[in-house]
Coordinates of C-alpha atoms in Angstrom, one line a residue:
M1044 CA 83.1 106.0 100.5
D1045 CA 80.3 107.9 102.3
V1046 CA 78.3 105.5 104.4
R1047 CA 75.4 106.8 106.6
R1048 CA 72.5 105.2 108.2
R1049 CA 68.9 106.1 107.3
P1050 CA 65.4 105.3 108.7
V1051 CA 64.1 101.8 108.2
K1052 CA 61.8 101.4 105.2
P1053 CA 59.0 98.8 104.8
L1054 CA 60.3 95.5 103.6
Y1055 CA 58.7 93.6 100.7
T1056 CA 59.3 90.0 99.7
S1057 CA 60.8 89.1 96.5
K1058 CA 58.8 88.2 93.4
D1059 CA 57.7 84.7 92.8
A1060 CA 60.1 83.2 90.2
S1061 CA 57.6 80.8 88.7
A1062 CA 54.6 83.1 88.4
G1063 CA 56.3 86.4 88.0
E1064 CA 53.6 88.1 90.1
P1065 CA 54.4 90.2 93.2
L1066 CA 53.4 88.7 96.5
K1067 CA 51.5 90.5 99.1
Q1068 CA 53.4 92.0 102.0
Q1069 CA 53.4 89.4 104.8
E1070 CA 55.3 88.6 107.9
V1071 CA 58.1 86.2 107.3
S1072 CA 58.7 83.7 110.0
S1073 CA 62.2 82.2 110.0
P1074 CA 62.6 78.6 111.2
K1075 CA 64.6 78.1 114.4
A1076 CA 67.5 75.6 115.0
S1077 CA 65.6 74.0 117.9
D1078 CA 62.7 73.1 115.6
A1079 CA 64.7 70.1 114.3
L1080 CA 65.5 68.8 117.8
P1081 CA 63.5 65.9 119.3
L1082 CA 64.2 67.2 122.8
P1083 CA 64.0 70.7 124.3
L1084 CA 67.0 72.9 123.5
Y1085 CA 68.4 73.1 127.0
L1086 CA 68.3 69.3 127.5
T1087 CA 69.9 68.7 124.1
N1088 CA 72.7 71.2 124.9
G1089 CA 73.3 69.7 128.3
L1090 CA 73.5 66.2 126.8
F1091 CA 76.1 67.1 124.2
F1092 CA 78.1 69.2 126.6
T1093 CA 78.2 66.4 129.1
M1094 CA 79.2 63.9 126.4
F1095 CA 81.9 66.2 125.1
F1096 CA 83.7 66.7 128.5
S1097 CA 83.2 63.0 129.5
V1098 CA 84.7 61.7 126.4
M1099 CA 87.6 64.2 126.5
Y1100 CA 88.4 63.1 130.1
F1101 CA 88.3 59.4 129.1
L1102 CA 90.6 59.9 126.1
L1103 CA 93.1 62.0 128.2
V1104 CA 93.3 59.3 130.8
R1105 CA 93.8 56.6 128.2
W1106 CA 96.6 58.6 126.4
R1107 CA 98.4 59.2 129.7
E1108 CA 98.4 55.5 130.4
K1109 CA 99.7 54.8 126.9
I1110 CA 102.6 57.3 127.3
R1111 CA 103.5 55.8 130.7
N1112 CA 103.5 52.2 129.3
S1113 CA 105.3 53.2 126.0
I1114 CA 102.3 52.2 123.9
P1115 CA 102.0 54.1 120.5
L1116 CA 99.1 56.5 120.6
H1117 CA 97.8 55.4 117.2
V1118 CA 97.0 51.9 118.6
V1119 CA 93.3 52.4 119.2
T1120 CA 91.0 50.0 121.2
L1121 CA 87.3 49.6 120.5
S1122 CA 86.3 51.8 123.4
E1123 CA 88.6 54.5 122.4
L1124 CA 87.2 54.3 118.8
L1125 CA 83.6 54.7 120.1
A1126 CA 84.7 57.6 122.3
M1127 CA 86.3 59.4 119.4
V1128 CA 83.2 59.0 117.3
S1129 CA 81.1 60.4 120.2
L1130 CA 83.5 63.3 120.5
I1131 CA 83.3 64.1 116.8
A1132 CA 79.5 64.0 117.0
S1133 CA 79.3 66.3 120.0
V1134 CA 81.8 68.7 118.4
I1135 CA 79.7 68.8 115.1
Y1136 CA 76.5 69.5 117.1
L1137 CA 78.1 72.3 119.2
L1138 CA 79.7 74.0 116.3
G1139 CA 76.5 73.7 114.3
F1140 CA 74.4 75.1 117.1
F1141 CA 76.6 78.2 117.7
G1142 CA 77.0 78.6 113.9
I1143 CA 73.3 78.7 113.3
G1144 CA 72.8 81.2 116.1
F1145 CA 75.3 83.5 114.5
V1146 CA 73.7 83.3 111.1
Q1147 CA 70.2 83.9 112.4
S1148 CA 71.4 87.0 114.4
F1149 CA 73.1 88.3 111.3
V1150 CA 70.0 87.9 109.1
S1151 CA 67.7 89.5 111.8
R1152 CA 70.0 92.5 111.9
S1153 CA 69.8 92.8 108.1
N1154 CA 66.0 92.8 108.2
S1155 CA 65.8 95.6 110.8
D1156 CA 68.6 97.8 109.4
S1157 CA 69.4 99.1 105.9
W1158 CA 72.4 101.0 104.7
D1159 CA 72.7 103.8 102.1
I1160 CA 75.9 103.5 100.1
E1161 CA 76.4 106.5 97.8
D1162 CA 79.6 105.3 96.1
E1163 CA 78.4 103.2 93.1
N1164 CA 81.8 101.5 92.6
A1165 CA 82.0 100.5 96.2
E1166 CA 78.4 99.2 96.1
Q1167 CA 79.3 97.1 93.0
L1168 CA 82.3 95.7 94.8
I1169 CA 80.2 94.7 97.8
I1170 CA 77.6 93.0 95.5
E1171 CA 80.3 91.0 93.7
E1172 CA 81.9 90.0 97.0
D1173 CA 78.6 88.9 98.4
S1174 CA 77.7 87.0 95.3
R1175 CA 80.9 84.9 96.0
R1176 CA 79.8 84.3 99.6
G1177 CA 76.3 83.1 98.6
P1178 CA 72.8 84.2 97.9
C1179 CA 71.9 84.9 101.5
A1180 CA 74.8 87.4 102.0
A1181 CA 74.0 89.2 98.7
A1182 CA 70.3 89.6 99.5
T1183 CA 71.1 90.9 103.0
T1184 CA 73.4 93.6 101.6
L1185 CA 70.7 94.8 99.2
G1186 CA 68.1 95.0 101.9
C1187 CA 66.0 92.1 100.6
V1188 CA 64.6 89.3 102.7
V1189 CA 65.0 85.7 101.7
P1190 CA 64.1 82.7 103.7
P1191 CA 67.1 81.2 105.4
P1192 CA 68.3 77.9 104.1
P1193 CA 67.5 74.6 105.9
V1194 CA 69.4 73.8 109.0
R1195 CA 71.1 70.7 107.5
K1196 CA 72.8 72.9 104.9
I1197 CA 74.0 75.7 107.2
A1198 CA 75.4 73.6 110.1
P1199 CA 78.4 72.0 108.4
M1200 CA 79.5 74.9 106.3
V1201 CA 79.7 77.7 108.9
P1202 CA 82.3 76.4 111.3
Q1203 CA 84.5 74.7 108.6
Q1204 CA 85.3 77.7 106.4
P1205 CA 87.4 79.7 108.8
A1206 CA 89.4 76.6 109.7
K1207 CA 90.4 76.0 106.1
V1208 CA 91.5 79.6 105.7
A1209 CA 93.6 79.5 108.9
L1210 CA 95.3 76.2 107.8
S1211 CA 96.3 77.7 104.5
Q1212 CA 97.9 80.7 106.2
T1213 CA 99.9 78.7 108.8
E1214 CA 103.3 77.2 108.1
K1215 CA 103.0 73.7 106.8
P1216 CA 105.1 70.9 108.4
A1217 CA 108.0 69.5 106.5
P1218 CA 107.0 66.6 104.4
I1219 CA 108.0 63.1 105.5
I1220 CA 110.0 61.4 102.7
M1221 CA 108.7 57.9 102.1
P1222 CA 111.2 55.8 100.2
A1223 CA 110.2 52.9 98.0
L1224 CA 109.8 49.9 100.3
S1225 CA 109.3 46.3 99.6
E1226 CA 106.5 44.4 101.1
D1227 CA 108.8 42.7 103.6
D1228 CA 110.3 46.0 104.7
E1229 CA 106.8 47.5 105.1
E1230 CA 105.8 44.6 107.3
I1231 CA 108.8 45.1 109.5
I1232 CA 108.2 48.8 109.8
Q1233 CA 104.7 48.2 110.9
S1234 CA 105.9 45.8 113.5
V1235 CA 108.4 48.3 114.8
V1236 CA 105.8 51.1 114.9
Q1237 CA 103.3 48.8 116.7
G1238 CA 106.0 47.9 119.3
K1239 CA 106.1 44.2 118.4
T1240 CA 109.7 44.3 117.2
P1241 CA 112.3 46.2 119.3
S1242 CA 114.2 48.7 117.2
Y1243 CA 117.5 47.7 118.7
S1244 CA 117.1 44.1 117.4
L1245 CA 116.8 44.9 113.7
E1246 CA 120.5 44.3 112.9
S1247 CA 120.5 40.9 114.5
K1248 CA 117.2 39.9 113.0
L1249 CA 117.9 41.1 109.4
G1250 CA 121.7 40.5 109.2
D1251 CA 121.9 43.7 107.1
C1252 CA 123.0 46.9 109.0
M1253 CA 122.2 49.3 106.1
R1254 CA 118.7 47.8 105.7
A1255 CA 118.2 47.9 109.5
A1256 CA 119.1 51.6 109.7
S1257 CA 116.8 52.4 106.8
I1258 CA 113.9 50.6 108.4
R1259 CA 114.6 52.2 111.7
K1260 CA 114.7 55.7 110.2
E1261 CA 111.3 55.2 108.4
A1262 CA 109.7 53.8 111.5
L1263 CA 110.9 56.7 113.6
Q1264 CA 109.4 59.2 111.1
R1265 CA 106.0 57.4 111.3
I1266 CA 106.0 57.2 115.1
T1267 CA 107.0 60.8 115.7
G1268 CA 105.3 62.4 112.7
K1269 CA 108.6 64.3 112.1
S1270 CA 110.5 64.4 108.9
L1271 CA 114.2 63.4 109.0
E1272 CA 114.9 64.8 105.5
G1273 CA 118.4 66.2 105.6
L1274 CA 119.8 63.5 107.8
P1275 CA 121.8 61.4 105.3
L1276 CA 121.6 57.6 105.3
E1277 CA 123.4 56.5 102.2
G1278 CA 127.2 56.5 102.0
F1279 CA 128.1 55.2 105.4
D1280 CA 129.4 51.8 106.4
Y1281 CA 127.1 50.8 109.3
E1282 CA 128.8 47.4 109.6
S1283 CA 131.9 49.2 110.9
I1284 CA 130.1 50.7 114.0
L1285 CA 128.1 47.6 114.9
G1286 CA 128.7 46.7 118.6
Q1287 CA 131.4 49.3 119.2
C1288 CA 130.6 52.9 118.1
C1289 CA 126.9 53.6 118.0
E1290 CA 123.7 51.7 118.6
M1291 CA 120.4 52.0 116.7
P1292 CA 121.7 54.4 113.9
V1293 CA 119.3 56.3 111.6
G1294 CA 122.0 58.2 109.7
Y1295 CA 125.1 60.3 110.2
V1296 CA 125.9 63.9 110.8
Q1297 CA 128.1 65.8 108.4
I1298 CA 130.8 68.0 109.9
P1299 CA 133.2 69.8 107.5
V1300 CA 136.9 69.0 107.8
G1301 CA 139.5 71.8 107.2
I1302 CA 143.2 71.6 107.1
A1303 CA 145.6 73.8 109.0
G1304 CA 149.3 73.8 108.2
P1305 CA 151.9 73.0 107.4
L1306 CA 152.7 72.7 111.1
L1307 CA 156.5 72.3 111.6
L1308 CA 156.9 70.2 114.8
D1309 CA 160.2 68.6 115.9
G1310 CA 161.6 69.0 112.4
R1311 CA 158.6 67.4 110.6
E1312 CA 155.7 69.0 108.7
Y1313 CA 152.1 68.0 109.4
S1314 CA 148.8 69.0 107.8
V1315 CA 146.4 69.0 110.7
P1316 CA 142.7 68.0 110.0
M1317 CA 140.1 69.9 112.0
A1318 CA 136.4 69.0 112.0
T1319 CA 134.4 72.0 113.1
T1320 CA 131.4 74.1 112.2
E1321 CA 132.9 77.3 113.7
G1322 CA 134.1 79.9 111.3
C1323 CA 137.6 81.4 111.7
L1324 CA 138.9 78.5 113.7
V1325 CA 140.7 76.7 111.0
A1326 CA 141.9 80.0 109.4
S1327 CA 143.1 81.3 112.8
T1328 CA 145.0 78.0 113.5
N1329 CA 146.5 78.1 110.1
R1330 CA 147.9 81.6 110.7
G1331 CA 149.5 80.4 113.9
C1332 CA 151.0 77.4 112.0
K1333 CA 152.5 79.9 109.5
A1334 CA 154.0 82.0 112.2
I1335 CA 155.6 79.0 113.8
F1336 CA 156.8 77.6 110.5
V1337 CA 158.6 80.8 109.4
S1338 CA 160.1 81.1 112.9
G1339 CA 161.8 77.7 112.7
G1340 CA 159.1 75.4 114.0
A1341 CA 158.0 74.2 117.4
D1342 CA 159.5 71.6 119.8
S1343 CA 157.6 69.2 122.1
V1344 CA 158.4 67.0 125.1
L1345 CA 156.3 64.1 126.3
L1346 CA 156.4 64.3 130.1
R1347 CA 154.1 61.4 131.1
D1348 CA 152.0 58.6 129.5
G1349 CA 149.5 56.8 131.7
M1350 CA 145.8 56.2 131.6
T1351 CA 144.0 56.0 135.0
R1352 CA 141.1 54.2 136.6
A1353 CA 140.1 54.5 140.2
P1354 CA 137.7 52.0 141.9
V1355 CA 136.1 52.7 145.2
V1356 CA 135.9 50.0 147.9
R1357 CA 134.4 50.0 151.4
F1358 CA 135.2 48.3 154.7
S1359 CA 133.4 48.1 158.0
T1360 CA 136.0 50.4 159.6
A1361 CA 138.4 53.1 158.5
K1362 CA 141.2 51.1 160.0
R1363 CA 140.6 48.2 157.6
A1364 CA 140.6 50.7 154.7
A1365 CA 143.9 52.1 155.8
E1366 CA 145.4 48.6 156.0
L1367 CA 144.6 48.0 152.4
K1368 CA 146.0 51.4 151.5
F1369 CA 149.4 50.5 153.1
F1370 CA 149.3 47.1 151.4
V1371 CA 148.7 48.5 147.9
E1372 CA 151.3 51.3 148.2
D1373 CA 154.0 49.0 149.7
P1374 CA 156.7 48.6 147.0
L1375 CA 157.2 45.0 148.0
N1376 CA 153.6 44.2 146.9
F1377 CA 153.8 46.1 143.6
E1378 CA 155.3 43.2 141.6
T1379 CA 152.4 40.9 142.6
L1380 CA 149.8 43.5 141.8
S1381 CA 151.4 44.4 138.5
L1382 CA 151.5 40.8 137.5
M1383 CA 147.8 40.5 138.1
F1384 CA 147.1 43.7 136.3
N1385 CA 149.3 43.1 133.2
K1386 CA 147.7 39.8 132.3
S1387 CA 144.7 41.7 131.0
S1388 CA 146.6 42.8 127.9
R1389 CA 150.0 42.5 126.2
F1390 CA 150.2 46.3 126.0
A1391 CA 148.9 47.2 129.5
R1392 CA 151.7 47.8 132.0
L1393 CA 150.9 49.0 135.5
Q1394 CA 152.9 52.1 136.5
G1395 CA 151.6 52.9 140.0
I1396 CA 148.7 53.1 142.4
Q1397 CA 147.8 56.2 144.3
C1398 CA 145.3 55.9 147.2
A1399 CA 143.0 58.3 149.0
I1400 CA 140.7 57.6 152.0
A1401 CA 137.4 59.1 152.9
G1402 CA 136.3 57.5 156.2
K1403 CA 136.0 53.8 155.7
N1404 CA 136.0 54.2 151.9
L1405 CA 139.2 53.7 149.9
Y1406 CA 139.9 55.1 146.4
M1407 CA 142.7 53.5 144.5
R1408 CA 143.9 55.4 141.3
F1409 CA 145.6 52.9 139.0
S1410 CA 147.9 54.3 136.3
C1411 CA 149.2 52.3 133.3
S1412 CA 150.5 52.5 129.8
T1413 CA 148.2 51.4 127.1
G1414 CA 150.1 51.2 123.8
D1415 CA 148.5 53.0 120.9
A1416 CA 145.0 52.7 122.4
M1417 CA 143.4 55.4 124.4
G1418 CA 143.2 52.6 127.0
M1419 CA 140.0 53.1 129.1
N1420 CA 138.8 49.5 128.5
M1421 CA 142.3 48.1 128.9
V1422 CA 142.9 49.8 132.3
S1423 CA 139.4 48.8 133.5
K1424 CA 140.1 45.1 132.8
G1425 CA 143.4 45.3 134.6
V1426 CA 141.8 46.9 137.6
Q1427 CA 139.1 44.2 137.7
N1428 CA 141.9 41.6 137.8
V1429 CA 143.5 43.3 140.8
L1430 CA 140.2 43.7 142.6
D1431 CA 139.5 40.0 142.2
Y1432 CA 142.9 39.2 143.7
L1433 CA 142.5 41.6 146.6
Q1434 CA 139.0 40.2 147.3
S1435 CA 140.7 36.9 148.3
E1436 CA 143.2 38.7 150.6
Y1437 CA 140.5 41.0 152.1
P1438 CA 137.2 39.1 152.0
D1439 CA 135.5 41.9 154.0
M1440 CA 136.2 44.4 151.1
D1441 CA 133.0 45.6 149.4
V1442 CA 133.6 46.8 145.9
I1443 CA 131.2 49.7 145.4
G1444 CA 132.2 50.6 141.8
I1445 CA 135.1 50.1 139.4
S1446 CA 135.1 53.9 138.9
G1447 CA 134.9 56.1 141.9
N1448 CA 135.6 59.4 140.0
F1449 CA 139.1 59.7 141.5
C1450 CA 140.3 58.8 137.9
S1451 CA 138.9 61.3 136.8
D1452 CA 137.3 60.7 133.4
K1453 CA 135.3 63.4 131.4
K1454 CA 135.1 65.8 134.3
P1455 CA 137.3 68.8 135.3
A1456 CA 139.4 67.6 138.3
A1457 CA 142.5 68.9 140.0
V1458 CA 144.0 65.4 140.2
N1459 CA 144.3 65.4 136.4
W1460 CA 145.7 68.9 136.3
I1461 CA 148.3 68.0 138.9
E1462 CA 149.1 64.3 138.3
G1463 CA 148.2 64.1 134.7
R1464 CA 146.1 61.6 132.8
G1465 CA 146.8 60.1 129.4
K1466 CA 149.7 62.0 127.7
S1467 CA 151.3 65.0 129.4
V1468 CA 152.9 67.3 126.9
V1469 CA 154.7 70.6 126.8
C1470 CA 155.2 72.4 123.5
E1471 CA 157.1 75.6 122.8
A1472 CA 158.3 77.9 120.0
I1473 CA 160.2 81.2 119.7
I1474 CA 158.4 83.6 117.3
K1475 CA 160.7 86.2 115.8
E1476 CA 159.9 89.9 116.1
E1477 CA 159.4 90.5 112.4
V1478 CA 156.9 87.5 112.3
V1479 CA 155.0 88.9 115.2
K1480 CA 154.6 92.2 113.3
K1481 CA 154.0 91.0 109.8
V1482 CA 152.1 87.8 110.2
L1483 CA 150.4 88.3 113.6
K1484 CA 150.0 92.1 113.2
T1485 CA 150.9 92.9 116.8
E1486 CA 153.8 93.6 119.2
V1487 CA 155.7 91.2 121.5
A1488 CA 155.2 93.4 124.5
A1489 CA 151.4 93.6 123.9
L1490 CA 151.1 89.8 123.6
V1491 CA 153.1 89.3 126.9
E1492 CA 150.9 91.8 128.8
L1493 CA 147.7 90.4 127.4
N1494 CA 148.6 86.8 128.3
M1495 CA 149.5 87.8 131.8
L1496 CA 146.2 89.7 132.4
K1497 CA 143.9 87.4 130.4
N1498 CA 145.2 83.8 130.5
L1499 CA 146.8 84.0 134.0
T1500 CA 145.3 86.7 136.1
G1501 CA 141.9 86.7 134.5
S1502 CA 141.5 82.9 134.8
A1503 CA 142.7 83.0 138.4
M1504 CA 140.0 85.6 139.1
A1505 CA 137.5 83.3 137.6
G1506 CA 138.7 80.4 139.7
A1507 CA 139.6 78.4 136.6
L1508 CA 140.7 74.7 136.9
G1509 CA 143.2 74.0 134.2
G1510 CA 141.7 76.8 132.0
F1511 CA 144.7 79.2 131.9
N1512 CA 144.5 79.6 128.1
A1513 CA 142.6 81.4 125.4
H1514 CA 140.7 78.6 123.6
A1515 CA 142.6 75.3 123.8
S1516 CA 139.3 73.3 123.8
N1517 CA 138.5 74.7 120.4
I1518 CA 141.5 73.1 118.7
V1519 CA 141.3 69.9 120.9
S1520 CA 137.7 69.3 120.0
A1521 CA 138.2 69.9 116.2
V1522 CA 141.2 67.5 116.0
Y1523 CA 139.4 64.9 118.2
L1524 CA 136.4 64.9 116.0
A1525 CA 138.5 64.6 112.8
T1526 CA 140.7 61.7 114.2
G1527 CA 138.0 59.6 115.9
Q1528 CA 138.8 60.4 119.6
D1529 CA 136.2 60.5 122.3
P1530 CA 134.9 64.1 122.1
A1531 CA 133.7 64.0 125.7
Q1532 CA 137.3 63.7 126.9
N1533 CA 137.8 67.2 125.6
V1534 CA 137.0 68.2 129.2
E1535 CA 140.2 67.2 130.8
S1536 CA 142.3 67.0 127.5
S1537 CA 141.8 70.8 127.2
H1538 CA 143.5 71.5 130.5
C1539 CA 146.2 73.9 129.4
I1540 CA 148.4 76.8 130.6
T1541 CA 149.7 79.2 128.0
M1542 CA 152.9 81.1 128.8
M1543 CA 154.4 84.0 126.9
E1544 CA 157.7 85.8 127.5
A1545 CA 159.9 88.2 125.7
V1546 CA 163.3 86.8 124.9
N1547 CA 166.5 87.9 123.1
D1548 CA 166.5 91.3 124.7
G1549 CA 162.8 91.7 124.4
K1550 CA 162.7 91.3 120.6
D1551 CA 161.3 87.8 120.2
L1552 CA 158.5 86.0 121.8
H1553 CA 158.7 82.7 123.6
V1554 CA 155.3 80.9 123.8
S1555 CA 154.5 77.5 125.3
V1556 CA 151.5 75.4 126.2
T1557 CA 151.6 72.8 128.9
M1558 CA 148.8 70.2 128.7
P1559 CA 148.9 67.4 131.4
S1560 CA 146.1 65.2 130.3
I1561 CA 145.7 64.7 126.5
E1562 CA 143.8 61.4 126.1
V1563 CA 144.2 60.1 122.6
G1564 CA 144.6 56.8 120.8
T1565 CA 145.2 55.6 117.2
V1566 CA 143.4 52.2 117.5
G1567 CA 140.0 51.3 118.7
G1568 CA 136.8 53.4 119.0
G1569 CA 136.1 55.9 116.3
T1570 CA 139.6 55.7 114.9
Q1571 CA 138.6 52.7 112.7
L1572 CA 135.9 54.6 110.8
A1573 CA 136.8 55.4 107.2
S1574 CA 136.8 59.3 107.5
Q1575 CA 138.6 59.3 110.8
S1576 CA 141.1 56.7 109.7
A1577 CA 141.9 58.9 106.6
C1578 CA 142.7 61.9 108.9
L1579 CA 145.0 59.7 111.0
N1580 CA 146.7 58.5 107.9
L1581 CA 147.2 62.1 106.8
L1582 CA 149.1 62.7 110.1
G1583 CA 151.1 59.5 109.7
V1584 CA 149.7 57.9 112.9
K1585 CA 147.1 55.5 111.6
G1586 CA 146.7 52.3 113.6
A1587 CA 149.2 50.7 115.9
N1588 CA 153.0 51.0 115.6
R1589 CA 154.4 47.5 115.5
D1590 CA 158.0 48.5 115.9
A1591 CA 157.4 50.9 118.9
P1592 CA 154.0 50.2 120.5
G1593 CA 152.5 53.4 121.7
S1594 CA 154.6 55.8 119.6
N1595 CA 151.7 56.7 117.2
A1596 CA 149.4 57.7 120.1
R1597 CA 152.2 59.7 121.7
L1598 CA 153.0 61.5 118.4
L1599 CA 149.3 62.4 118.0
A1600 CA 149.3 63.9 121.5
T1601 CA 152.2 66.2 120.6
I1602 CA 150.5 67.2 117.3
V1603 CA 147.4 68.1 119.3
A1604 CA 149.6 70.2 121.7
A1605 CA 151.4 71.9 118.8
S1606 CA 148.1 72.7 117.1
V1607 CA 146.8 74.3 120.4
L1608 CA 150.0 76.3 120.5
A1609 CA 149.3 77.7 117.0
G1610 CA 145.6 78.4 117.9
E1611 CA 146.6 80.2 121.1
L1612 CA 149.2 82.3 119.3
S1613 CA 146.8 83.4 116.6
L1614 CA 143.8 84.2 118.8
M1615 CA 145.9 86.1 121.3
S1616 CA 147.4 88.2 118.5
A1617 CA 143.9 88.9 117.1
I1618 CA 142.7 90.1 120.5
S1619 CA 145.8 92.2 121.0
A1620 CA 145.5 93.8 117.6
G1621 CA 141.7 94.3 118.0
Q1622 CA 140.9 92.0 115.1
L1623 CA 138.7 89.5 116.8
V1624 CA 135.3 91.0 116.2
K1625 CA 136.2 92.1 112.7
S1626 CA 137.4 88.7 111.6
H1627 CA 134.4 86.9 113.0
M1628 CA 132.0 89.3 111.3
K1629 CA 133.9 88.6 108.1
Y1630 CA 134.3 84.8 108.2
N1631 CA 131.9 83.6 110.7
R1632 CA 128.7 85.0 109.1
S1633 CA 126.6 83.3 106.5
I1634 CA 127.1 85.1 103.2
K1635 CA 125.4 83.4 100.2
D1636 CA 127.1 85.6 97.7
I1637 CA 130.8 84.5 98.0
S1638 CA 131.9 87.4 95.8
Q1639 CA 131.2 89.7 98.7
V1640 CA 133.9 87.9 100.7
I1641 CA 136.3 88.0 97.8
T1642 CA 135.7 91.6 97.1
S1643 CA 136.1 92.6 100.8
S1644 CA 139.3 90.7 101.0

């Protein structure tokens, strides 16, 4: 399209529509925006600018106070309502003022300049486009002069049009799903939203845990303005978690559970449930289980079984702290202390007390057996009984805390690595040479060398604490989630050293894992939930063993160690054979067309 500018021609007004006669050439005077204002333009602008910034400052101060006092922002007072009305009025004026100025400048440029468009098709397109915009734009393009429309018509339409276009082009937020609610539920939701009813009290007030979770979820969506679509609510027994697993529930998270096995351990076969969202993990562990199975299975030994808790107490002098240390560690006093400790539970049995002094502060690390429970609450109650007894013997003892981190719970600590916590297990297997080659796709010598340089030397170079392994925490976390264990205790439960050695004249591979602090239980906590209980039942360790208390939890610990052995064996083989990246790209990538996976296999 050839567009060039030409000299300005005289402008003539349009014909009178009613008379059909041409009007004489005359000077057209356009009305100004300030003509409609009762005050001078500069005073009006100053007034609205002042009102805009004053109201914005007032609202920001009020919103900050609400956030600090946990008051919902949608609860509006009369002063805030008036302020928002004033803010809207000032915004409308300012947008209208600047919008009118833009239109007038555009019209004035059209009156002084005309454009010659030689392409008839392009000219027709512009005329059609301008006709959609309105009569003013069309007349301007054709070089005609029309009186601008009144101010009251232009002001609201100029600033609003771009905003609508921009909104349609932006990503819309996810819709908030509003379930069908009864009038009673709607009233309770409004009470929660307004802060009149605490969210945590819904279960006790309603007596229906499912209804309470549903109301809490809906109230949360309204308060935050965020949709919780995708977080399931139905299909869960909220009664089972009341007062023991989770507070203020609004749904549950879905984690897929896979099965690795059969795992041949101590002459018995186990199908190991693993809850994880990491691709390759179950498949890799399953390959390790196969290598162990065809090689004759794995053997395990339970070395130690004792949960710990370590309170910290303080005296006025270090000498007094040392006196209590000698008293507690004296074998003559152990019977008295164990009697006080054991009365907290019929399964709790005090095994020993290890003390450490830091100045005038004394840390006492109690260790006890806890039956089939993981035992944190059990040992804490026993420790409290002993502290009450010692308080009468040492009235100047100041109990700072029932846990002084010398336990040590849910934190990497050398004391757990050396002394153990929970169940201490060692598990071993001898993998035959042909299995290493055919199943694991590597060589015995290559595995031994890799283990030495990676798990032992490499971890030492990194200053690892209990991390002399390839990925023990991967398997521990997956089994813990599936069987209802405390996932935070994966920290110390994953302490593991993996050893590999060539045996039988260098033909076969001896592999072992030593894990000093596996903290598991088969009763209490999340083990009672339906899904987790089913996984425990699959392993044959559900609930408490009445004939031999504690045997189910000990068996679960050995299964965890054996699963780690399988996972270590498979991952180390994949690294040795250079298969790690390839397998993860194949199985740990999202492929919607499953036929691609089948074909590539």
